[in-house]
Amino acid sequence: MGSDCDLRYPLLMVHGMGFRDRKHLCYWGRVPKTLESLGARVFFGNQDSVGSIESNADTIAKSLDEALRVTGADKVNILAHSKGGLEAKYLVNHGYQDKIASITTIDTPHHGSHTIDFLMKSPKWMVKTAAWGTDLWMKILGDKHPDSYKCFDILTTGTAEQFDIDNPAPEGIYCQSYAFKCESAFSDPVFCITFPVVSRFDGENDGMVSVASSRWANFKGVHTSSTRRGISHADVVDLRRRRFTSRLPSSDTEVSDIAAFYVGVVKELKAMGF
């Protein structure tokens, strides 16, 4: 076992919307085992797929406390994807500031989405019906307190702006963010429909979240692949469980293997004393 990623504090990985932390179908693909093989102590948020920010933050808090109990550490490093980054921001501003050393967000919609603004202009009964159907399905899959309507609302630009004001990056905690982007609608078939829509309303994006919305605190730049394909919202959590290309990156913002990208992130945190 290597030691390149043996952080001072354990790593709490917080998933995004629509998925859960499962033992045999890991949300993060190869990433956790890769980091553990290099010395990181990895734990998971275990929150609901479509829970509200407040409800999910309560669950993440319990997971955080368990990580501290198991390791004997007094803080954790949070690594969050998508909506999970919003829950990390809420948690650190509601009683957990002394238990968090750093927060790293990946493709988190910190500033909401103009695309969601447009969709939320649909008749309210349609939005409520869609939320009800999503809640029912996610409850079947294991959610305890699904609340899709609140999830939709937090992604509007107005609600996101107020949330950001109410939950700022706190002093004394290192906070950073990363953005990824696809190059076209053909970059990832999963997002072939959403990419052009988000592009129209929000500009450069990863198929779901825009580059502009991902910017928060210490912004670490826009990353893409070493090929013309780009990197999607699903690629960033290793959905396909393999490297993107054998071509080596030619710059710090190019990525050929997402697992290697996370190793680099954790190594930087280690070098900073976290």
PDB file of C-alpha atoms in Angstrom:
ATOM      1  CA  MET A   1       0.000   0.000   0.000  1.00  0.00           C
ATOM      2  CA  GLY A   2       1.343   3.440  -0.934  1.00  0.00           C
ATOM      3  CA  SER A   3       1.320   6.567   1.167  1.00  0.00           C
ATOM      4  CA  ASP A   4       0.894   9.332  -1.422  1.00  0.00           C
ATOM      5  CA  CYS A   5      -2.662   9.997  -0.202  1.00  0.00           C
ATOM      6  CA  ASP A   6      -2.344   9.394   3.542  1.00  0.00           C
ATOM      7  CA  LEU A   7      -4.014  12.631   4.563  1.00  0.00           C
ATOM      8  CA  ARG A   8      -3.794  13.987   8.096  1.00  0.00           C
ATOM      9  CA  TYR A   9      -7.594  13.885   8.240  1.00  0.00           C
ATOM     10  CA  PRO A  10      -9.940  11.224   6.802  1.00  0.00           C
ATOM     11  CA  LEU A  11     -11.744  11.860   3.525  1.00  0.00           C
ATOM     12  CA  LEU A  12     -15.546  12.088   3.504  1.00  0.00           C
ATOM     13  CA  MET A  13     -16.895  11.642  -0.033  1.00  0.00           C
ATOM     14  CA  VAL A  14     -20.347  13.169  -0.560  1.00  0.00           C
ATOM     15  CA  HIS A  15     -22.365  12.085  -3.603  1.00  0.00           C
ATOM     16  CA  GLY A  16     -24.690  14.138  -5.781  1.00  0.00           C
ATOM     17  CA  MET A  17     -28.376  14.032  -6.632  1.00  0.00           C
ATOM     18  CA  GLY A  18     -30.127  10.944  -7.965  1.00  0.00           C
ATOM     19  CA  PHE A  19     -27.827   8.251  -6.577  1.00  0.00           C
ATOM     20  CA  ARG A  20     -26.907   6.622  -3.278  1.00  0.00           C
ATOM     21  CA  ASP A  21     -23.783   5.223  -1.661  1.00  0.00           C
ATOM     22  CA  ARG A  22     -23.986   1.481  -2.295  1.00  0.00           C
ATOM     23  CA  LYS A  23     -21.492  -1.165  -1.329  1.00  0.00           C
ATOM     24  CA  HIS A  24     -21.527  -3.118  -4.597  1.00  0.00           C
ATOM     25  CA  LEU A  25     -22.188  -0.281  -7.056  1.00  0.00           C
ATOM     26  CA  CYS A  26     -19.992   2.531  -5.834  1.00  0.00           C
ATOM     27  CA  TYR A  27     -21.110   6.003  -6.918  1.00  0.00           C
ATOM     28  CA  TRP A  28     -17.458   7.029  -7.277  1.00  0.00           C
ATOM     29  CA  GLY A  29     -16.310   4.056  -9.375  1.00  0.00           C
ATOM     30  CA  ARG A  30     -12.635   3.143  -8.949  1.00  0.00           C
ATOM     31  CA  VAL A  31     -11.797   6.346  -7.084  1.00  0.00           C
ATOM     32  CA  PRO A  32     -12.248   5.321  -3.417  1.00  0.00           C
ATOM     33  CA  LYS A  33     -10.253   2.091  -3.737  1.00  0.00           C
ATOM     34  CA  THR A  34      -7.530   3.907  -5.650  1.00  0.00           C
ATOM     35  CA  LEU A  35      -7.232   6.501  -2.890  1.00  0.00           C
ATOM     36  CA  GLU A  36      -7.325   3.846  -0.158  1.00  0.00           C
ATOM     37  CA  SER A  37      -4.556   1.910  -1.897  1.00  0.00           C
ATOM     38  CA  LEU A  38      -2.454   5.044  -1.559  1.00  0.00           C
ATOM     39  CA  GLY A  39      -3.158   5.504   2.139  1.00  0.00           C
ATOM     40  CA  ALA A  40      -6.349   7.585   2.334  1.00  0.00           C
ATOM     41  CA  ARG A  41      -9.003   6.744   4.916  1.00  0.00           C
ATOM     42  CA  VAL A  42     -12.258   7.014   2.962  1.00  0.00           C
ATOM     43  CA  PHE A  43     -15.816   7.390   4.266  1.00  0.00           C
ATOM     44  CA  PHE A  44     -19.116   8.257   2.582  1.00  0.00           C
ATOM     45  CA  GLY A  45     -21.957  10.707   3.223  1.00  0.00           C
ATOM     46  CA  ASN A  46     -24.753   8.099   2.898  1.00  0.00           C
ATOM     47  CA  GLN A  47     -27.418  10.761   2.391  1.00  0.00           C
ATOM     48  CA  ASP A  48     -30.626  10.419   0.371  1.00  0.00           C
ATOM     49  CA  SER A  49     -30.643  10.652  -3.415  1.00  0.00           C
ATOM     50  CA  VAL A  50     -33.161  13.501  -3.531  1.00  0.00           C
ATOM     51  CA  GLY A  51     -33.336  14.671   0.061  1.00  0.00           C
ATOM     52  CA  SER A  52     -33.486  18.352   0.909  1.00  0.00           C
ATOM     53  CA  ILE A  53     -30.246  20.153   1.745  1.00  0.00           C
ATOM     54  CA  GLU A  54     -31.184  20.286   5.432  1.00  0.00           C
ATOM     55  CA  SER A  55     -32.253  16.646   5.700  1.00  0.00           C
ATOM     56  CA  ASN A  56     -29.228  15.355   3.833  1.00  0.00           C
ATOM     57  CA  ALA A  57     -26.876  17.522   5.884  1.00  0.00           C
ATOM     58  CA  ASP A  58     -28.215  15.840   9.030  1.00  0.00           C
ATOM     59  CA  THR A  59     -27.350  12.429   7.597  1.00  0.00           C
ATOM     60  CA  ILE A  60     -23.928  13.568   6.417  1.00  0.00           C
ATOM     61  CA  ALA A  61     -23.259  14.945   9.909  1.00  0.00           C
ATOM     62  CA  LYS A  62     -23.852  11.479  11.366  1.00  0.00           C
ATOM     63  CA  SER A  63     -21.504   9.944   8.789  1.00  0.00           C
ATOM     64  CA  LEU A  64     -18.912  12.584   9.604  1.00  0.00           C
ATOM     65  CA  ASP A  65     -19.151  11.888  13.336  1.00  0.00           C
ATOM     66  CA  GLU A  66     -18.775   8.174  12.662  1.00  0.00           C
ATOM     67  CA  ALA A  67     -15.631   8.812  10.595  1.00  0.00           C
ATOM     68  CA  LEU A  68     -14.165  10.789  13.500  1.00  0.00           C
ATOM     69  CA  ARG A  69     -15.091   8.052  15.960  1.00  0.00           C
ATOM     70  CA  VAL A  70     -13.533   5.301  13.860  1.00  0.00           C
ATOM     71  CA  THR A  71     -10.314   7.140  13.059  1.00  0.00           C
ATOM     72  CA  GLY A  72      -9.848   9.178  16.223  1.00  0.00           C
ATOM     73  CA  ALA A  73      -9.331  12.302  14.087  1.00  0.00           C
ATOM     74  CA  ASP A  74     -10.838  15.630  15.076  1.00  0.00           C
ATOM     75  CA  LYS A  75     -11.644  16.807  11.527  1.00  0.00           C
ATOM     76  CA  VAL A  76     -12.391  15.501   8.037  1.00  0.00           C
ATOM     77  CA  ASN A  77     -11.693  16.609   4.489  1.00  0.00           C
ATOM     78  CA  ILE A  78     -14.897  16.740   2.438  1.00  0.00           C
ATOM     79  CA  LEU A  79     -14.825  15.864  -1.260  1.00  0.00           C
ATOM     80  CA  ALA A  80     -18.248  16.519  -2.788  1.00  0.00           C
ATOM     81  CA  HIS A  81     -19.771  16.121  -6.232  1.00  0.00           C
ATOM     82  CA  SER A  82     -22.665  18.134  -7.651  1.00  0.00           C
ATOM     83  CA  LYS A  83     -25.473  18.857  -5.118  1.00  0.00           C
ATOM     84  CA  GLY A  84     -23.358  17.214  -2.425  1.00  0.00           C
ATOM     85  CA  GLY A  85     -21.235  20.356  -2.440  1.00  0.00           C
ATOM     86  CA  LEU A  86     -24.246  22.433  -1.403  1.00  0.00           C
ATOM     87  CA  GLU A  87     -24.889  20.088   1.497  1.00  0.00           C
ATOM     88  CA  ALA A  88     -21.260  20.394   2.578  1.00  0.00           C
ATOM     89  CA  LYS A  89     -21.603  24.202   2.517  1.00  0.00           C
ATOM     90  CA  TYR A  90     -24.734  23.994   4.656  1.00  0.00           C
ATOM     91  CA  LEU A  91     -23.138  21.596   7.121  1.00  0.00           C
ATOM     92  CA  VAL A  92     -20.036  23.714   7.674  1.00  0.00           C
ATOM     93  CA  ASN A  93     -22.234  26.744   8.397  1.00  0.00           C
ATOM     94  CA  HIS A  94     -24.526  24.918  10.798  1.00  0.00           C
ATOM     95  CA  GLY A  95     -22.497  23.631  13.701  1.00  0.00           C
ATOM     96  CA  TYR A  96     -19.712  21.650  12.019  1.00  0.00           C
ATOM     97  CA  GLN A  97     -17.106  24.290  11.256  1.00  0.00           C
ATOM     98  CA  ASP A  98     -14.736  22.903  13.904  1.00  0.00           C
ATOM     99  CA  LYS A  99     -14.968  19.389  12.452  1.00  0.00           C
ATOM    100  CA  ILE A 100     -14.087  20.173   8.834  1.00  0.00           C
ATOM    101  CA  ALA A 101     -10.552  20.869   7.617  1.00  0.00           C
ATOM    102  CA  SER A 102     -11.280  21.408   3.920  1.00  0.00           C
ATOM    103  CA  ILE A 103     -14.069  21.260   1.353  1.00  0.00           C
ATOM    104  CA  THR A 104     -13.482  20.392  -2.305  1.00  0.00           C
ATOM    105  CA  THR A 105     -16.449  20.612  -4.673  1.00  0.00           C
ATOM    106  CA  ILE A 106     -16.591  19.054  -8.122  1.00  0.00           C
ATOM    107  CA  ASP A 107     -19.145  20.370 -10.652  1.00  0.00           C
ATOM    108  CA  THR A 108     -21.363  21.745  -7.888  1.00  0.00           C
ATOM    109  CA  PRO A 109     -24.135  24.159  -9.017  1.00  0.00           C
ATOM    110  CA  HIS A 110     -23.186  26.889  -6.522  1.00  0.00           C
ATOM    111  CA  HIS A 111     -25.010  29.572  -8.493  1.00  0.00           C
ATOM    112  CA  GLY A 112     -27.961  27.556  -9.730  1.00  0.00           C
ATOM    113  CA  SER A 113     -29.050  27.022 -13.308  1.00  0.00           C
ATOM    114  CA  HIS A 114     -30.866  29.254 -15.790  1.00  0.00           C
ATOM    115  CA  THR A 115     -31.991  26.016 -17.434  1.00  0.00           C
ATOM    116  CA  ILE A 116     -33.799  25.033 -14.226  1.00  0.00           C
ATOM    117  CA  ASP A 117     -35.247  28.555 -14.026  1.00  0.00           C
ATOM    118  CA  PHE A 118     -36.805  27.961 -17.437  1.00  0.00           C
ATOM    119  CA  LEU A 119     -38.121  24.498 -16.530  1.00  0.00           C
ATOM    120  CA  MET A 120     -39.598  25.751 -13.266  1.00  0.00           C
ATOM    121  CA  LYS A 121     -41.765  28.169 -15.262  1.00  0.00           C
ATOM    122  CA  SER A 122     -43.839  25.143 -16.279  1.00  0.00           C
ATOM    123  CA  PRO A 123     -47.289  24.918 -14.638  1.00  0.00           C
ATOM    124  CA  LYS A 124     -46.793  24.226 -10.939  1.00  0.00           C
ATOM    125  CA  TRP A 125     -48.947  21.100 -11.032  1.00  0.00           C
ATOM    126  CA  MET A 126     -46.609  19.605 -13.648  1.00  0.00           C
ATOM    127  CA  VAL A 127     -43.513  20.314 -11.554  1.00  0.00           C
ATOM    128  CA  LYS A 128     -45.207  18.977  -8.418  1.00  0.00           C
ATOM    129  CA  THR A 129     -46.302  15.820 -10.261  1.00  0.00           C
ATOM    130  CA  ALA A 130     -42.777  15.230 -11.547  1.00  0.00           C
ATOM    131  CA  ALA A 131     -41.433  15.718  -8.018  1.00  0.00           C
ATOM    132  CA  TRP A 132     -44.031  13.327  -6.564  1.00  0.00           C
ATOM    133  CA  GLY A 133     -43.144  10.622  -9.092  1.00  0.00           C
ATOM    134  CA  THR A 134     -39.426  11.047  -8.447  1.00  0.00           C
ATOM    135  CA  ASP A 135     -39.957  10.891  -4.665  1.00  0.00           C
ATOM    136  CA  LEU A 136     -41.967   7.687  -4.976  1.00  0.00           C
ATOM    137  CA  TRP A 137     -39.299   6.000  -7.099  1.00  0.00           C
ATOM    138  CA  MET A 138     -36.434   7.123  -4.882  1.00  0.00           C
ATOM    139  CA  LYS A 139     -38.279   5.941  -1.770  1.00  0.00           C
ATOM    140  CA  ILE A 140     -38.557   2.503  -3.356  1.00  0.00           C
ATOM    141  CA  LEU A 141     -34.803   2.627  -3.992  1.00  0.00           C
ATOM    142  CA  GLY A 142     -34.049   3.498  -0.371  1.00  0.00           C
ATOM    143  CA  ASP A 143     -34.500   7.216   0.290  1.00  0.00           C
ATOM    144  CA  LYS A 144     -35.946   7.886   3.740  1.00  0.00           C
ATOM    145  CA  HIS A 145     -36.929  11.522   3.256  1.00  0.00           C
ATOM    146  CA  PRO A 146     -37.105  12.308  -0.476  1.00  0.00           C
ATOM    147  CA  ASP A 147     -38.037  15.872  -1.388  1.00  0.00           C
ATOM    148  CA  SER A 148     -37.480  16.387  -5.098  1.00  0.00           C
ATOM    149  CA  TYR A 149     -39.343  19.686  -5.219  1.00  0.00           C
ATOM    150  CA  LYS A 150     -36.861  21.254  -2.800  1.00  0.00           C
ATOM    151  CA  CYS A 151     -34.045  19.793  -4.885  1.00  0.00           C
ATOM    152  CA  PHE A 152     -35.477  21.449  -7.991  1.00  0.00           C
ATOM    153  CA  ASP A 153     -35.899  24.757  -6.180  1.00  0.00           C
ATOM    154  CA  ILE A 154     -32.351  24.920  -4.765  1.00  0.00           C
ATOM    155  CA  LEU A 155     -31.081  24.682  -8.349  1.00  0.00           C
ATOM    156  CA  THR A 156     -32.871  27.868  -9.445  1.00  0.00           C
ATOM    157  CA  THR A 157     -30.598  30.886  -9.652  1.00  0.00           C
ATOM    158  CA  GLY A 158     -32.586  32.964  -7.178  1.00  0.00           C
ATOM    159  CA  THR A 159     -32.672  30.335  -4.442  1.00  0.00           C
ATOM    160  CA  ALA A 160     -29.040  29.409  -5.086  1.00  0.00           C
ATOM    161  CA  GLU A 161     -27.944  33.032  -4.773  1.00  0.00           C
ATOM    162  CA  GLN A 162     -29.629  33.403  -1.373  1.00  0.00           C
ATOM    163  CA  PHE A 163     -28.272  30.026  -0.259  1.00  0.00           C
ATOM    164  CA  ASP A 164     -24.753  31.149  -1.147  1.00  0.00           C
ATOM    165  CA  ILE A 165     -25.206  34.348   0.873  1.00  0.00           C
ATOM    166  CA  ASP A 166     -26.533  32.394   3.846  1.00  0.00           C
ATOM    167  CA  ASN A 167     -23.816  29.716   3.585  1.00  0.00           C
ATOM    168  CA  PRO A 168     -20.527  31.382   2.617  1.00  0.00           C
ATOM    169  CA  ALA A 169     -17.109  29.741   2.462  1.00  0.00           C
ATOM    170  CA  PRO A 170     -16.053  30.015   6.118  1.00  0.00           C
ATOM    171  CA  GLU A 171     -12.800  31.541   7.295  1.00  0.00           C
ATOM    172  CA  GLY A 172     -10.286  29.063   8.668  1.00  0.00           C
ATOM    173  CA  ILE A 173     -11.401  26.236   6.377  1.00  0.00           C
ATOM    174  CA  TYR A 174      -9.743  25.652   3.015  1.00  0.00           C
ATOM    175  CA  CYS A 175     -12.419  25.631   0.297  1.00  0.00           C
ATOM    176  CA  GLN A 176     -11.837  24.952  -3.400  1.00  0.00           C
ATOM    177  CA  SER A 177     -13.846  24.059  -6.482  1.00  0.00           C
ATOM    178  CA  TYR A 178     -13.296  22.385  -9.842  1.00  0.00           C
ATOM    179  CA  ALA A 179     -15.301  22.548 -13.065  1.00  0.00           C
ATOM    180  CA  PHE A 180     -15.390  20.069 -15.948  1.00  0.00           C
ATOM    181  CA  LYS A 181     -16.868  20.438 -19.397  1.00  0.00           C
ATOM    182  CA  CYS A 182     -17.959  18.440 -22.425  1.00  0.00           C
ATOM    183  CA  GLU A 183     -16.923  19.613 -25.864  1.00  0.00           C
ATOM    184  CA  SER A 184     -20.174  18.776 -27.683  1.00  0.00           C
ATOM    185  CA  ALA A 185     -23.478  16.933 -27.463  1.00  0.00           C
ATOM    186  CA  PHE A 186     -21.610  13.856 -28.700  1.00  0.00           C
ATOM    187  CA  SER A 187     -19.117  13.886 -25.829  1.00  0.00           C
ATOM    188  CA  ASP A 188     -21.289  11.602 -23.706  1.00  0.00           C
ATOM    189  CA  PRO A 189     -24.474   9.889 -24.988  1.00  0.00           C
ATOM    190  CA  VAL A 190     -25.967  10.151 -21.480  1.00  0.00           C
ATOM    191  CA  PHE A 191     -26.142  13.925 -21.906  1.00  0.00           C
ATOM    192  CA  CYS A 192     -26.693  14.258 -25.646  1.00  0.00           C
ATOM    193  CA  ILE A 193     -30.043  15.983 -25.047  1.00  0.00           C
ATOM    194  CA  THR A 194     -29.227  18.007 -21.932  1.00  0.00           C
ATOM    195  CA  PHE A 195     -25.870  19.372 -23.130  1.00  0.00           C
ATOM    196  CA  PRO A 196     -27.223  21.606 -25.920  1.00  0.00           C
ATOM    197  CA  VAL A 197     -30.082  22.799 -23.690  1.00  0.00           C
ATOM    198  CA  VAL A 198     -27.762  23.766 -20.847  1.00  0.00           C
ATOM    199  CA  SER A 199     -25.380  25.304 -23.380  1.00  0.00           C
ATOM    200  CA  ARG A 200     -28.149  27.567 -24.627  1.00  0.00           C
ATOM    201  CA  PHE A 201     -29.142  28.836 -21.192  1.00  0.00           C
ATOM    202  CA  ASP A 202     -25.908  28.558 -19.195  1.00  0.00           C
ATOM    203  CA  GLY A 203     -22.928  28.276 -21.546  1.00  0.00           C
ATOM    204  CA  GLU A 204     -20.067  25.789 -21.166  1.00  0.00           C
ATOM    205  CA  ASN A 205     -21.127  22.757 -19.151  1.00  0.00           C
ATOM    206  CA  ASP A 206     -20.565  19.087 -18.338  1.00  0.00           C
ATOM    207  CA  GLY A 207     -23.978  18.016 -19.581  1.00  0.00           C
ATOM    208  CA  MET A 208     -25.764  19.200 -16.449  1.00  0.00           C
ATOM    209  CA  VAL A 209     -23.858  21.887 -14.511  1.00  0.00           C
ATOM    210  CA  SER A 210     -22.336  24.952 -16.125  1.00  0.00           C
ATOM    211  CA  VAL A 211     -18.749  26.020 -15.678  1.00  0.00           C
ATOM    212  CA  ALA A 212     -19.947  29.403 -14.391  1.00  0.00           C
ATOM    213  CA  SER A 213     -22.089  27.795 -11.695  1.00  0.00           C
ATOM    214  CA  SER A 214     -19.234  25.547 -10.544  1.00  0.00           C
ATOM    215  CA  ARG A 215     -17.020  28.491  -9.555  1.00  0.00           C
ATOM    216  CA  TRP A 216     -16.728  28.873  -5.778  1.00  0.00           C
ATOM    217  CA  ALA A 217     -14.117  29.919  -3.232  1.00  0.00           C
ATOM    218  CA  ASN A 218     -10.630  28.996  -4.530  1.00  0.00           C
ATOM    219  CA  PHE A 219     -11.511  28.066  -8.099  1.00  0.00           C
ATOM    220  CA  LYS A 220      -9.045  25.536  -9.543  1.00  0.00           C
ATOM    221  CA  GLY A 221     -10.002  25.936 -13.174  1.00  0.00           C
ATOM    222  CA  VAL A 222     -11.914  24.233 -15.968  1.00  0.00           C
ATOM    223  CA  HIS A 223     -10.775  20.685 -16.682  1.00  0.00           C
ATOM    224  CA  THR A 224     -11.358  18.549 -19.729  1.00  0.00           C
ATOM    225  CA  SER A 225      -9.974  15.354 -21.243  1.00  0.00           C
ATOM    226  CA  SER A 226      -6.795  14.808 -23.192  1.00  0.00           C
ATOM    227  CA  THR A 227      -8.932  14.220 -26.283  1.00  0.00           C
ATOM    228  CA  ARG A 228     -11.658  16.250 -27.992  1.00  0.00           C
ATOM    229  CA  ARG A 229     -14.355  14.390 -26.094  1.00  0.00           C
ATOM    230  CA  GLY A 230     -14.345  16.402 -22.901  1.00  0.00           C
ATOM    231  CA  ILE A 231     -15.495  15.167 -19.470  1.00  0.00           C
ATOM    232  CA  SER A 232     -19.145  14.863 -18.467  1.00  0.00           C
ATOM    233  CA  HIS A 233     -21.007  15.057 -15.155  1.00  0.00           C
ATOM    234  CA  ALA A 234     -20.991  11.241 -15.048  1.00  0.00           C
ATOM    235  CA  ASP A 235     -17.383  10.873 -16.206  1.00  0.00           C
ATOM    236  CA  VAL A 236     -16.286  12.879 -13.195  1.00  0.00           C
ATOM    237  CA  VAL A 237     -17.490  10.094 -10.886  1.00  0.00           C
ATOM    238  CA  ASP A 238     -16.017   7.347 -13.057  1.00  0.00           C
ATOM    239  CA  LEU A 239     -19.310   5.966 -14.375  1.00  0.00           C
ATOM    240  CA  ARG A 240     -17.509   3.840 -16.997  1.00  0.00           C
ATOM    241  CA  ARG A 241     -14.835   2.534 -14.614  1.00  0.00           C
ATOM    242  CA  ARG A 242     -11.964   3.105 -17.008  1.00  0.00           C
ATOM    243  CA  ARG A 243      -9.548   5.786 -18.153  1.00  0.00           C
ATOM    244  CA  PHE A 244     -10.704   8.106 -20.917  1.00  0.00           C
ATOM    245  CA  THR A 245      -7.668   7.691 -23.144  1.00  0.00           C
ATOM    246  CA  SER A 246      -4.114   6.414 -23.167  1.00  0.00           C
ATOM    247  CA  ARG A 247      -2.982   9.841 -24.334  1.00  0.00           C
ATOM    248  CA  LEU A 248      -1.099  11.648 -21.593  1.00  0.00           C
ATOM    249  CA  PRO A 249      -2.294  15.113 -20.478  1.00  0.00           C
ATOM    250  CA  SER A 250      -0.441  18.009 -22.071  1.00  0.00           C
ATOM    251  CA  SER A 251      -1.458  20.547 -19.398  1.00  0.00           C
ATOM    252  CA  ASP A 252      -2.598  20.752 -15.786  1.00  0.00           C
ATOM    253  CA  THR A 253      -6.224  21.054 -16.868  1.00  0.00           C
ATOM    254  CA  GLU A 254      -6.275  17.960 -19.079  1.00  0.00           C
ATOM    255  CA  VAL A 255      -7.291  14.611 -17.607  1.00  0.00           C
ATOM    256  CA  SER A 256      -6.791  11.169 -19.151  1.00  0.00           C
ATOM    257  CA  ASP A 257      -7.954   9.137 -16.129  1.00  0.00           C
ATOM    258  CA  ILE A 258     -10.386  10.531 -13.553  1.00  0.00           C
ATOM    259  CA  ALA A 259      -8.963   8.305 -10.811  1.00  0.00           C
ATOM    260  CA  ALA A 260      -5.572   9.927 -11.372  1.00  0.00           C
ATOM    261  CA  PHE A 261      -7.205  13.348 -11.170  1.00  0.00           C
ATOM    262  CA  TYR A 262      -8.534  12.596  -7.672  1.00  0.00           C
ATOM    263  CA  VAL A 263      -5.159  11.262  -6.606  1.00  0.00           C
ATOM    264  CA  GLY A 264      -3.713  14.609  -7.636  1.00  0.00           C
ATOM    265  CA  VAL A 265      -6.360  16.516  -5.665  1.00  0.00           C
ATOM    266  CA  VAL A 266      -5.709  14.487  -2.521  1.00  0.00           C
ATOM    267  CA  LYS A 267      -1.933  14.751  -2.876  1.00  0.00           C
ATOM    268  CA  GLU A 268      -2.286  18.537  -3.009  1.00  0.00           C
ATOM    269  CA  LEU A 269      -4.396  18.500   0.162  1.00  0.00           C
ATOM    270  CA  LYS A 270      -1.786  16.346   1.846  1.00  0.00           C
ATOM    271  CA  ALA A 271       0.979  18.762   0.847  1.00  0.00           C
ATOM    272  CA  MET A 272      -1.036  21.577   2.435  1.00  0.00           C
ATOM    273  CA  GLY A 273      -1.207  19.712   5.723  1.00  0.00           C
ATOM    274  CA  PHE A 274      -4.733  18.413   5.512  1.00  0.00           C
TER     275      PHE A 274
END
